[in-house]
XYZ file of C-alpha atoms in Angstrom:
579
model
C 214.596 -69.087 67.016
C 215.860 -66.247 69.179
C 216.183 -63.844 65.902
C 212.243 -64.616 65.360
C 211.232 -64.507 69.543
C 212.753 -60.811 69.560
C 211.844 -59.869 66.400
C 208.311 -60.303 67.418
C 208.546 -58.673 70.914
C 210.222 -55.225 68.438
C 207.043 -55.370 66.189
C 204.432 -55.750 68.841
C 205.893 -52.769 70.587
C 205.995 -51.065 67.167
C 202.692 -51.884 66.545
C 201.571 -50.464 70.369
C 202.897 -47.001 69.730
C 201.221 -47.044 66.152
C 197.558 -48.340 67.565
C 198.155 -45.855 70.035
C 198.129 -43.108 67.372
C 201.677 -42.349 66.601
C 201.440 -42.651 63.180
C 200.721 -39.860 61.081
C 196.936 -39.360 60.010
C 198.237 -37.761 56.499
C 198.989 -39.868 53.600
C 201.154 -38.074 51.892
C 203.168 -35.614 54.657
C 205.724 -34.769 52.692
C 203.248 -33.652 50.178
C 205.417 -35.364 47.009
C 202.336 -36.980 45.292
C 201.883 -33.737 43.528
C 205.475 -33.229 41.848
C 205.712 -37.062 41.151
C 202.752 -36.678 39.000
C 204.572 -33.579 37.194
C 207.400 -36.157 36.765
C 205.092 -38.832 35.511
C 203.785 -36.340 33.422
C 206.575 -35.131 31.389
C 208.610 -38.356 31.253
C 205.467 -39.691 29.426
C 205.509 -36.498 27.012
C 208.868 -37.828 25.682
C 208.968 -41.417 25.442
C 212.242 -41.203 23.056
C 213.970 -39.514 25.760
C 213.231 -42.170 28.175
C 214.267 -45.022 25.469
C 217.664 -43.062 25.438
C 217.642 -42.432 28.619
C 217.176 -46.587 29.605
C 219.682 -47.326 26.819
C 222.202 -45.246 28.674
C 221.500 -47.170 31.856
C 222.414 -50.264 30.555
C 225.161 -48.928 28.593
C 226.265 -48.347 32.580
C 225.358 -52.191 33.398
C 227.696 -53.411 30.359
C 230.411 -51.776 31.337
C 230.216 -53.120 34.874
C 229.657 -56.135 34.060
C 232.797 -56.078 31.313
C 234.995 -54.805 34.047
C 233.707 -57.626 36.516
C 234.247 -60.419 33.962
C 238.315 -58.576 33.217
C 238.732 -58.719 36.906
C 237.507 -62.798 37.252
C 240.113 -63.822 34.904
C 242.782 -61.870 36.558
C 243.269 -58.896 34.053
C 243.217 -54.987 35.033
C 239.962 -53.461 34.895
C 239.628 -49.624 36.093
C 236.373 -49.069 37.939
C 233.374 -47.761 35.932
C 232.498 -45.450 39.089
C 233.509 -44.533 42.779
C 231.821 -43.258 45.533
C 232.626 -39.840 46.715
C 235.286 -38.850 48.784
C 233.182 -37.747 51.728
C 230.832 -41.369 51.177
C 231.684 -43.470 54.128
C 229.474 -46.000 53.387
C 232.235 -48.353 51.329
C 234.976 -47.510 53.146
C 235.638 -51.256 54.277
C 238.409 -52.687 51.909
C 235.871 -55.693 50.862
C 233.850 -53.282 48.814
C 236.892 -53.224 46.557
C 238.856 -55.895 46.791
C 236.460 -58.521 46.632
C 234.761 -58.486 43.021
C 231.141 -59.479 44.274
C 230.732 -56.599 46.754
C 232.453 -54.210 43.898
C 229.764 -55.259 41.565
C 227.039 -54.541 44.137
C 229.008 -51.057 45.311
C 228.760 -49.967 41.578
C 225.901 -51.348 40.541
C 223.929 -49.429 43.435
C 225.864 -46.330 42.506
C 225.178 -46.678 38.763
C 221.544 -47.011 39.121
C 221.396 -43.553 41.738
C 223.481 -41.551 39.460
C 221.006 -42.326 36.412
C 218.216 -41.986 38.679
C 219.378 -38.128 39.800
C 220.568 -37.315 36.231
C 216.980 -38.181 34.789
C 215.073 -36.302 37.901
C 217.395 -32.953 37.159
C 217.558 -33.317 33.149
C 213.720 -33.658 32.575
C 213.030 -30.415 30.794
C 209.709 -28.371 31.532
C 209.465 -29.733 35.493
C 209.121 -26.560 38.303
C 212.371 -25.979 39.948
C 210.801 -26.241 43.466
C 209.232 -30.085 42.069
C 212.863 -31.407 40.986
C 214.049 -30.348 44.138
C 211.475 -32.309 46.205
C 211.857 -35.138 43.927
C 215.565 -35.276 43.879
C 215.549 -34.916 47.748
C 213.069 -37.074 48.427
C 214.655 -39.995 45.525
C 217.669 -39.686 47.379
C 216.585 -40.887 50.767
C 215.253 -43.613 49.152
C 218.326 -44.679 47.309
C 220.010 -43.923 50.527
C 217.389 -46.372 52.276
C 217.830 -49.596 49.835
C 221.990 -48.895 49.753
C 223.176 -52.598 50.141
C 225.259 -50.897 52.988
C 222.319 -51.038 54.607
C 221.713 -55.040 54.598
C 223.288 -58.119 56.042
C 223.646 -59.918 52.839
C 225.179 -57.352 50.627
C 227.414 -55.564 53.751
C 230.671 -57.216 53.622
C 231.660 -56.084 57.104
C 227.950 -57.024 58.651
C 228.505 -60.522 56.853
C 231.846 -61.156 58.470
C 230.471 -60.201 61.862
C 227.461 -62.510 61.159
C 228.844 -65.359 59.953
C 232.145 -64.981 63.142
C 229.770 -64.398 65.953
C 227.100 -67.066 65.201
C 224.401 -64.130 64.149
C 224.892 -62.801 68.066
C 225.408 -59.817 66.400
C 221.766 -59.873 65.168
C 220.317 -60.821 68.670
C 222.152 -57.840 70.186
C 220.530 -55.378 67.136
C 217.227 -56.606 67.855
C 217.874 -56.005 71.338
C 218.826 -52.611 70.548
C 215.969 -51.876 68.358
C 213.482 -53.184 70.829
C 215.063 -50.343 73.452
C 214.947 -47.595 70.867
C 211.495 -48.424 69.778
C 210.022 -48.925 73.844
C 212.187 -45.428 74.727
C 209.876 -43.915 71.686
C 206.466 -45.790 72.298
C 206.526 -47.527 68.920
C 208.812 -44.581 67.185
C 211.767 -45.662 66.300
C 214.430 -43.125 68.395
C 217.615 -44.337 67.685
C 220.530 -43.410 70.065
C 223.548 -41.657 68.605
C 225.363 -42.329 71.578
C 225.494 -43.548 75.092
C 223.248 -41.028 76.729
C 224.050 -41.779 80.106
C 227.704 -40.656 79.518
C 226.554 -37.384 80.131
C 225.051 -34.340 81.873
C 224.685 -30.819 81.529
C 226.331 -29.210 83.969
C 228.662 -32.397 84.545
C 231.017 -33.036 81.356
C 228.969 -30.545 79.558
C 228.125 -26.910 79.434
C 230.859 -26.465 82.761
C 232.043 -23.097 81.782
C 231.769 -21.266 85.163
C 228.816 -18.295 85.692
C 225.574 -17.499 86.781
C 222.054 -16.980 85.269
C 221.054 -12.973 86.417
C 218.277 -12.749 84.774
C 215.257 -14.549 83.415
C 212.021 -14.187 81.908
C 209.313 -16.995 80.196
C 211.347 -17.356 77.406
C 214.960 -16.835 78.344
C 217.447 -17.279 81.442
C 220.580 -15.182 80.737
C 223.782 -16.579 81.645
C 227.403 -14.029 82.628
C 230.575 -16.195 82.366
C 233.007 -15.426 85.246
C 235.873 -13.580 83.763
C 239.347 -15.790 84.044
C 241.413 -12.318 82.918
C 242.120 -9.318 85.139
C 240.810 -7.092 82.877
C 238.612 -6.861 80.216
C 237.114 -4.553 76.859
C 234.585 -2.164 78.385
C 231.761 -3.004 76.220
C 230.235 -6.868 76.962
C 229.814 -9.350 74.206
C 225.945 -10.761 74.003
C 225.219 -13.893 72.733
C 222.434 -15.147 70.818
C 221.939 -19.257 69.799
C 219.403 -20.828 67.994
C 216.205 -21.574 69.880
C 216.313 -25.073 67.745
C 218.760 -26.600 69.338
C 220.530 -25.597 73.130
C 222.896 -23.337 73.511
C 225.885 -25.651 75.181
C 227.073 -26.391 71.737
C 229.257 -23.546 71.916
C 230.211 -24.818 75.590
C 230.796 -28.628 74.615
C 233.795 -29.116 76.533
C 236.623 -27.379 77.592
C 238.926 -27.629 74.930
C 236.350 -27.151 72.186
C 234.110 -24.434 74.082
C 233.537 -21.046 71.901
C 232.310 -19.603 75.351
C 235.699 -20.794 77.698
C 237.882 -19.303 74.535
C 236.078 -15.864 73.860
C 235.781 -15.620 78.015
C 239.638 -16.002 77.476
C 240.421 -13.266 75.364
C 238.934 -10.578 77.833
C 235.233 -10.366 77.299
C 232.322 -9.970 79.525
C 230.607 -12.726 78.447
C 227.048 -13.020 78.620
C 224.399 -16.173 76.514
C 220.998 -16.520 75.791
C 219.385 -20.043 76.983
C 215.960 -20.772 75.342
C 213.191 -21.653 77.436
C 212.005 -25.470 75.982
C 208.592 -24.278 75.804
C 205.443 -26.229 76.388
C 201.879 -25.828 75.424
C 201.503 -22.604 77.995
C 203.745 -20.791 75.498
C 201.877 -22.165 72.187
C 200.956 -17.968 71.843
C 204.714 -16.870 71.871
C 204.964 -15.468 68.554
C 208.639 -13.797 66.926
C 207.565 -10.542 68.522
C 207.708 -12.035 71.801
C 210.966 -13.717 70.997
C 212.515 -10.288 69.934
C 211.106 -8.262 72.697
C 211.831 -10.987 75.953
C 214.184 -12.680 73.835
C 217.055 -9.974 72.653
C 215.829 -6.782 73.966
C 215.311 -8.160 77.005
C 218.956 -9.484 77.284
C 220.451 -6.402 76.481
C 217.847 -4.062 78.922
C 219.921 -7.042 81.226
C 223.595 -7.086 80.192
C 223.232 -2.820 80.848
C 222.044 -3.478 84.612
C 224.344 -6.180 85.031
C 227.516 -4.253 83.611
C 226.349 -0.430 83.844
C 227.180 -0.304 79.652
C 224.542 0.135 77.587
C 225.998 -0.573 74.776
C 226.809 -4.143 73.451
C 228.314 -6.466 70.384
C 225.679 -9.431 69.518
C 226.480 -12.885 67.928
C 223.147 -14.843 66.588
C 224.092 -18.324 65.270
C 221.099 -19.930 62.434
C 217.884 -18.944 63.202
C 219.078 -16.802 66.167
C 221.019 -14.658 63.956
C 217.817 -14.269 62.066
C 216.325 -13.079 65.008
C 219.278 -10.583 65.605
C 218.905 -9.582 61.916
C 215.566 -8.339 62.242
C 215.804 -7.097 65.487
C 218.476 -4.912 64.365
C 216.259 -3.299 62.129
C 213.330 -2.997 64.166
C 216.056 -1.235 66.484
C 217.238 1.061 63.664
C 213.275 1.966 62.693
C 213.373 2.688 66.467
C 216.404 4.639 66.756
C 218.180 2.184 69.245
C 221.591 2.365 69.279
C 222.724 -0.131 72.034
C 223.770 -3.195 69.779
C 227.491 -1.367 68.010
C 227.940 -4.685 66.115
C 226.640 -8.160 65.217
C 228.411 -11.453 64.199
C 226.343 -13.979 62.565
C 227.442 -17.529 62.598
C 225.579 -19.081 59.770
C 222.574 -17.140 59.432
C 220.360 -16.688 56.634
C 218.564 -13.216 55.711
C 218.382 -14.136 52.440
C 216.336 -17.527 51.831
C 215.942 -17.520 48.395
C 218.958 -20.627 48.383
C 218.650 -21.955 51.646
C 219.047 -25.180 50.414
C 217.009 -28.998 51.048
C 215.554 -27.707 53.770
C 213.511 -26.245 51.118
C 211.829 -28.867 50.409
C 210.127 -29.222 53.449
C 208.039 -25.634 53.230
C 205.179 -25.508 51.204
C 201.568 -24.861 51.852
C 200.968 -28.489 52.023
C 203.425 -29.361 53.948
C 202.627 -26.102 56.316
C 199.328 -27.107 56.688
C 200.042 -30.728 57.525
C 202.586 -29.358 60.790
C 199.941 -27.221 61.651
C 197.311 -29.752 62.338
C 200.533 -31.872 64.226
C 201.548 -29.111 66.376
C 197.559 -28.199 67.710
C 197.333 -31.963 68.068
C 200.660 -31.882 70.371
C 199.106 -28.877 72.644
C 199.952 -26.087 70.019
C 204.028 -26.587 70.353
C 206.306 -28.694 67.792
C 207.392 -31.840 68.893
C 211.075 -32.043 69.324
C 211.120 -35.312 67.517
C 209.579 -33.871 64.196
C 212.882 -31.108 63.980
C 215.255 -33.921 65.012
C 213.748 -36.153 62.065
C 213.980 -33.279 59.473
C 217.601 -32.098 60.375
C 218.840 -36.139 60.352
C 217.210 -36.066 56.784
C 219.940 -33.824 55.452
C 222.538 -35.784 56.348
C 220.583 -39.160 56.179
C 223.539 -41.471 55.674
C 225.568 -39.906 58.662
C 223.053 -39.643 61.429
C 220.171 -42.206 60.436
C 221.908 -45.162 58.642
C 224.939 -45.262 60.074
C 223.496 -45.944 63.126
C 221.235 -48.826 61.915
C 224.323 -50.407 60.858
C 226.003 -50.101 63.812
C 223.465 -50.570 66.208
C 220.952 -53.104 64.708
C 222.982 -54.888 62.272
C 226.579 -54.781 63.845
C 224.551 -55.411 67.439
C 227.067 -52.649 69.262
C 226.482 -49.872 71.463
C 226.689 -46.701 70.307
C 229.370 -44.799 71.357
C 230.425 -41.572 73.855
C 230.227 -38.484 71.461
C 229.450 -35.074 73.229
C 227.965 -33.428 70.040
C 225.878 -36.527 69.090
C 224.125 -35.808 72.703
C 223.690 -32.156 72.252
C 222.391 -33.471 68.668
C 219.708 -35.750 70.637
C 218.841 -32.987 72.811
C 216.436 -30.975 70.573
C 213.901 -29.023 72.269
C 209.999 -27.996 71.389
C 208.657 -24.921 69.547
C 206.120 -22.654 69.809
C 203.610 -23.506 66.986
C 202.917 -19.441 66.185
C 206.693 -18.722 66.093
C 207.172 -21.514 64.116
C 205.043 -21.335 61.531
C 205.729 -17.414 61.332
C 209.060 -18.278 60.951
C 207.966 -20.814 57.956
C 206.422 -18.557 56.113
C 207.503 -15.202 56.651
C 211.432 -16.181 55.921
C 211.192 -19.963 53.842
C 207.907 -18.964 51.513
C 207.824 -15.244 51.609
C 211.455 -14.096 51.734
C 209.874 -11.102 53.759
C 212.756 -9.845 55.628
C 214.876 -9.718 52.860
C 212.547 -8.087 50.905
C 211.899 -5.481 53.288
C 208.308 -6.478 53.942
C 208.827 -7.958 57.634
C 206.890 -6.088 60.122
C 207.359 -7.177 64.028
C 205.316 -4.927 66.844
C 204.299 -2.751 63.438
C 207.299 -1.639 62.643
C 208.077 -2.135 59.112
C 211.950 -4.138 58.958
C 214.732 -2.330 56.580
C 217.937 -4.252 57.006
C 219.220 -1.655 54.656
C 218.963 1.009 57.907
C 221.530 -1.265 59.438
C 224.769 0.924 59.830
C 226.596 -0.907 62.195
C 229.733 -3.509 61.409
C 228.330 -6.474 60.123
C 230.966 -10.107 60.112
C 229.248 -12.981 58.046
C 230.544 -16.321 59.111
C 229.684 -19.103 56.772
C 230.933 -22.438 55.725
C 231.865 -24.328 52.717
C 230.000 -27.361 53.445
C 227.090 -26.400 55.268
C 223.191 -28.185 54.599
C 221.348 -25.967 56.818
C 222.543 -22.393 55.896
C 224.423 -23.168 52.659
C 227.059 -20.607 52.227
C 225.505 -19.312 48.994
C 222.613 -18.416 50.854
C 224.093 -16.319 54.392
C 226.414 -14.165 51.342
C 223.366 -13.165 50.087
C 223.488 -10.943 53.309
C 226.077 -8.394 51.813
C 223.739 -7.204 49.679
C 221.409 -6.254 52.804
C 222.902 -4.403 55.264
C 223.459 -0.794 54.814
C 227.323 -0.858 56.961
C 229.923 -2.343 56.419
C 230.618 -5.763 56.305
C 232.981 -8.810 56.483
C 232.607 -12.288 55.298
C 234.473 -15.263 55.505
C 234.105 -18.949 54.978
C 235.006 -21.620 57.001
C 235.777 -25.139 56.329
C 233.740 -27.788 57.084
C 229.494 -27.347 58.172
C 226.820 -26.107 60.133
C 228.310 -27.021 63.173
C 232.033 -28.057 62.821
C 232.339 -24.738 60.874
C 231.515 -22.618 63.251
C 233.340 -24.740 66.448
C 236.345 -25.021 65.581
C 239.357 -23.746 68.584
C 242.385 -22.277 67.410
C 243.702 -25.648 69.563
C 242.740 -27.960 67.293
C 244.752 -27.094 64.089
C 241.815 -28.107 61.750
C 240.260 -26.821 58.687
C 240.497 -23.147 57.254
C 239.358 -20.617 56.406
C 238.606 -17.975 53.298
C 238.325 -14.078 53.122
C 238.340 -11.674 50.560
C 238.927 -8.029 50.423
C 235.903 -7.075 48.291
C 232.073 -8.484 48.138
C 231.111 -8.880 44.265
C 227.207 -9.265 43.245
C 227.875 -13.361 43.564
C 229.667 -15.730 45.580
C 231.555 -17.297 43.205
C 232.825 -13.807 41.605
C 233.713 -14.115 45.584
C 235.666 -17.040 45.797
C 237.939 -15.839 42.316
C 239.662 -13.264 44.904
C 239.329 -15.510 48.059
C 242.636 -16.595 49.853
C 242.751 -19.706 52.013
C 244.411 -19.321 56.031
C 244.561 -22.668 57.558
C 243.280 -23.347 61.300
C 240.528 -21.781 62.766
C 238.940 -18.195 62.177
C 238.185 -17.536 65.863
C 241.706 -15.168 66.271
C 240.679 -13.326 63.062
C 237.181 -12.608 64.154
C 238.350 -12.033 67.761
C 240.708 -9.042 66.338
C 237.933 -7.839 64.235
C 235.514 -7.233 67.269
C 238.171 -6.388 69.853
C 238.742 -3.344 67.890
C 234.737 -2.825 68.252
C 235.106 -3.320 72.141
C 236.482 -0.474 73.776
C 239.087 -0.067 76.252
C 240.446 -2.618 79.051
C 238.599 -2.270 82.428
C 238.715 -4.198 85.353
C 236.752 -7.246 84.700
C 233.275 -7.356 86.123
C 232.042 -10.797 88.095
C 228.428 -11.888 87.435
C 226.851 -10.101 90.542
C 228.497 -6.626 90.630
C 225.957 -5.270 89.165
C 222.290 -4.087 89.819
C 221.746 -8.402 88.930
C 221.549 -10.577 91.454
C 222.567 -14.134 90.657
C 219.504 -16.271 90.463
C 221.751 -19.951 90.080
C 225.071 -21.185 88.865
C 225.415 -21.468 85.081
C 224.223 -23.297 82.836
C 221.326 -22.775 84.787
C 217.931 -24.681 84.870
C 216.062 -24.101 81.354
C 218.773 -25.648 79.765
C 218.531 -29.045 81.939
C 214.813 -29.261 80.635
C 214.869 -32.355 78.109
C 211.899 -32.795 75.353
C 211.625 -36.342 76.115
C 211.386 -35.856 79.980
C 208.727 -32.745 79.564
């Protein structure tokens, strides 16, 4: 009776923030009707494949169920599939040593394997439809995974049945919060969001902002060595997400460590723009955005000459603006690191299938709805996507069907923390690098300045990783083709994010290189050797010998900058949900 009073108290408020016109006006957003009707199209053209193709299905089923029936009676029976290594989702020991929830773990993964295999086997479909298809199947096998349900989830069960279904009350409690802290959207919390605060436990590397313009406050770490290399080190992050990932906390900030090693220090924080920057295009970014931070960096430091790092899209940004600064004969930037950044996007990966002209059009017509900016949310859902197990239903186990609080996690928060875009940068950005390829083709043009990454002479170090779904390693090595220096590239273990923050410290992971770039990655890998731990010390020897001499080291201030406010400074602080 509970169970059904708070269940109906979740769907009214649902149904509030739905009336209320939430909910999308587009049938099809994703724009898949299209490519499923390919699909349809050429199953149907070869019905004897698809009678082999069921026959081989339940070829699966017989096996299972042969092994199930061995196992009743006692004898041996080796499973007719496993989950992958990196699949959490069965991890409990009931999902193999009780037979019931094996059948169910196998039988799900049975059925998803033939599923896949007959989306990427059907001859004659487009390449861009059985990637949309596959994607798209996959979140819905992910959705109905009997993980994901009270019945069929051994360790939900067991919590049910001990607890007298309290578990379920507290879920539904939790559900009603996340769906009345996203008027009827369904915002699930990672983790406990009041367990932190920028500036607090988070982004606490000491500096000041000294300089700031519409788009950008830029932040110089106090220097914690007497001296330091002559030329400062300029920072670049993705306007996507903050910056304080690379200052989580102390023993996992990028920004404490390279501060350490005797750098000026200096870090771009994104303005989370509004509808009175809807106009900011990827001109504007470039010119307020990077040139403006180095014009800044020179008055603060008296050097006019700097190193860059751009990590994702803002080493896309630093990509091109290197080129428009080598069209321009501007010499100031003597090297760039890129921490998975894509030139190239002819492989970025699933997020893929998320650009095309339908699709385009459909977050056009959201962002001018939303005051001519992208919602933070819409990002936030997109990114989860690609890792829809880990960071959507995980969570709904935990939180809804387990009934507990999510818990502390510093990276889950600066996950949460997304931040708005402007809707001409973004869809520039859409089109110009996801559709058209243009910078990589040489057809960019910012300010009217044709883009040549080719007239790129300085040092170049390409930082991927092995595992990463946003800028898929295959994808940034495209890179060495580009640039007309030289250049080094590594790989790093683990993804997107772990990849690239990982302290010497914490003894994890590894990391490839190779002395010579071949025409393909995996003519790459052949002659790649493996150094456990982190790449951070390699790197930091690579650009120290880019850096000049020692000096003494410069405090934010000494310059012709006056401080404006202590780091991390207030553009940071601004949260999407809070406008």
């Amino acid at each position: 009776m509970e169970a059904a009073r708070r269940s109906q108290a979740v769907l009214a408020e649902f149904m509030k923030g739905h009336t209320a016109g939430n909910a999308s006006n587009t049938a099809d957003p994703a724009n898949l009707g299209p490519a499923m009707t390919e699909l349809s199209s050429h199953l149907a053209a070869d019905p004897g494949r698809m009678i082999e193709a069921g026959f081989n299905l339940w070829q699966g089923y017989l096996n299972l169920w042969t092994a199930t029936a061995r196992r009743a009676v006692g004898e041996p029976a080796a499973p007719v599939i496993e989950p992958e290594p990196s699949d959490r989702r069965f991890r409990h020991p009931q999902w193999t040593d009780n037979p019931a929830f094996d059948f169910i773990k196998q039988f799900y993964l049975i059925t998803g394997r033939w599923v896949h295999e007959q989306v990427r086997s059907v001859p004659g479909l487009a390449e861009a439809d059985r990637k949309k298809i596959d994607f798209y199947l996959g979140q819905f096998l992910d959705a109905v995974a009997p993980s994901n349900f009270v019945m069929t989830n051994p360790e939900v069960l067991q919590e049910t049945i001990e607890s007298n279904g309290q578990n379920l009350i507290r879920g539904l409690d939790n559900l009603a919060a996340d769906l009345e802290r996203g008027q009827g959207r369904l915002a699930i919390r990672m983790t406990d969001l009041d367990a932190f605060e920028i500036g607090r436990n988070l982004a606490t590397a000491p500096g000041k902002v000294v300089f700031q313009n519409d788009i950008i406050q830029l932040i110089q770490y106090t220097p914690t060595t007497e001296k330091v290399h002559k030329r400062p080190l300029l920072i670049v992050p993705p306007w996507i997400n903050k910056f304080y990932i690379l200052d989580l906390k102390p023993e996992n900030s990028f920004v404490r460590w390279v501060v350490a090693q005797g750098y000026t220090v200096f870090v771009v924080s994104w303005v989370n723009p509004d509808a009175r920057l809807a106009e900011k295009a990827f001109d504007d970014y470039m010119r307020e955005g990077i040139l403006a931070a180095v014009s800044a960096v020179e008055q603060a430091t008296g050097v006019a000459e700097v190193n860059a790092i751009g990590y994702c899209i803002g080493g896309t940004l630093l990509g091109a603006t290197l080129a428009y600064m080598a069209a321009k004969k501007d010499r100031r930037i003597k090297s760039a690191t890129f921490f998975a950044a894509q030139m190239d996007f002819t492989e970025a990966g699933d997020l893929k299938v998320f650009i095309d002209d339908g699709q385009i059009a459909n977050l056009k017509q959201m962002m001018e709805q939303s005051g001519g900016v992208l919602d933070a949310d819409a990002m936030f859902a997109t990114f989860n996507l690609l890792r829809a197990n880990d960071l959507i239903w995980s969570f709904v186990i935990n939180n809804y069907l387990m009934g507990k609080p999510p818990r502390p996690f510093d990276l889950l928060y600066w996950n949460s923390d997304q931040t708005r875009m402007p809707a001409k940068l973004h869809l520039y950005y859409l089109r110009e690098c996801y559709q058209e390829n243009s910078l990589a083709r040489g057809a960019m043009v910012l300010e009217g300045t044709p883009l040549d990454l080719a007239k790129v002479k300085i040092p170049v170090y390409l930082q991927s990783s092995r595992d990463d779904h946003i800028a898929p390693a295959r994808s940034v090595y495209k890179a060495t083709r580009l640039f007309g220096g030289p250049v080094t590239f590594i790989v790093a273990g683990s993804g997107h994010i772990a990849g690239v923050v990982n302290p010497p410290a914490a003894n994890k992971y590894q990391y490839w290189t190779a002395e010579h770039l071949p025409d393909d990655l995996d003519a790459w890998w052949d002659g790649a050797a493996e150094h456990p731990g982190s790449w951070w010390p390699a790197w930091q020897g690579w650009l120290a010998a880019k850096s000049g001499p020692m000096v003494p080291a410069r405090q934010p201030g000494d310059g012709r900058l006056e401080p404006i406010e202590d780091a991390p400074g207030s553009y940071v602080k601004v949260r999407s949900d809070q406008g």
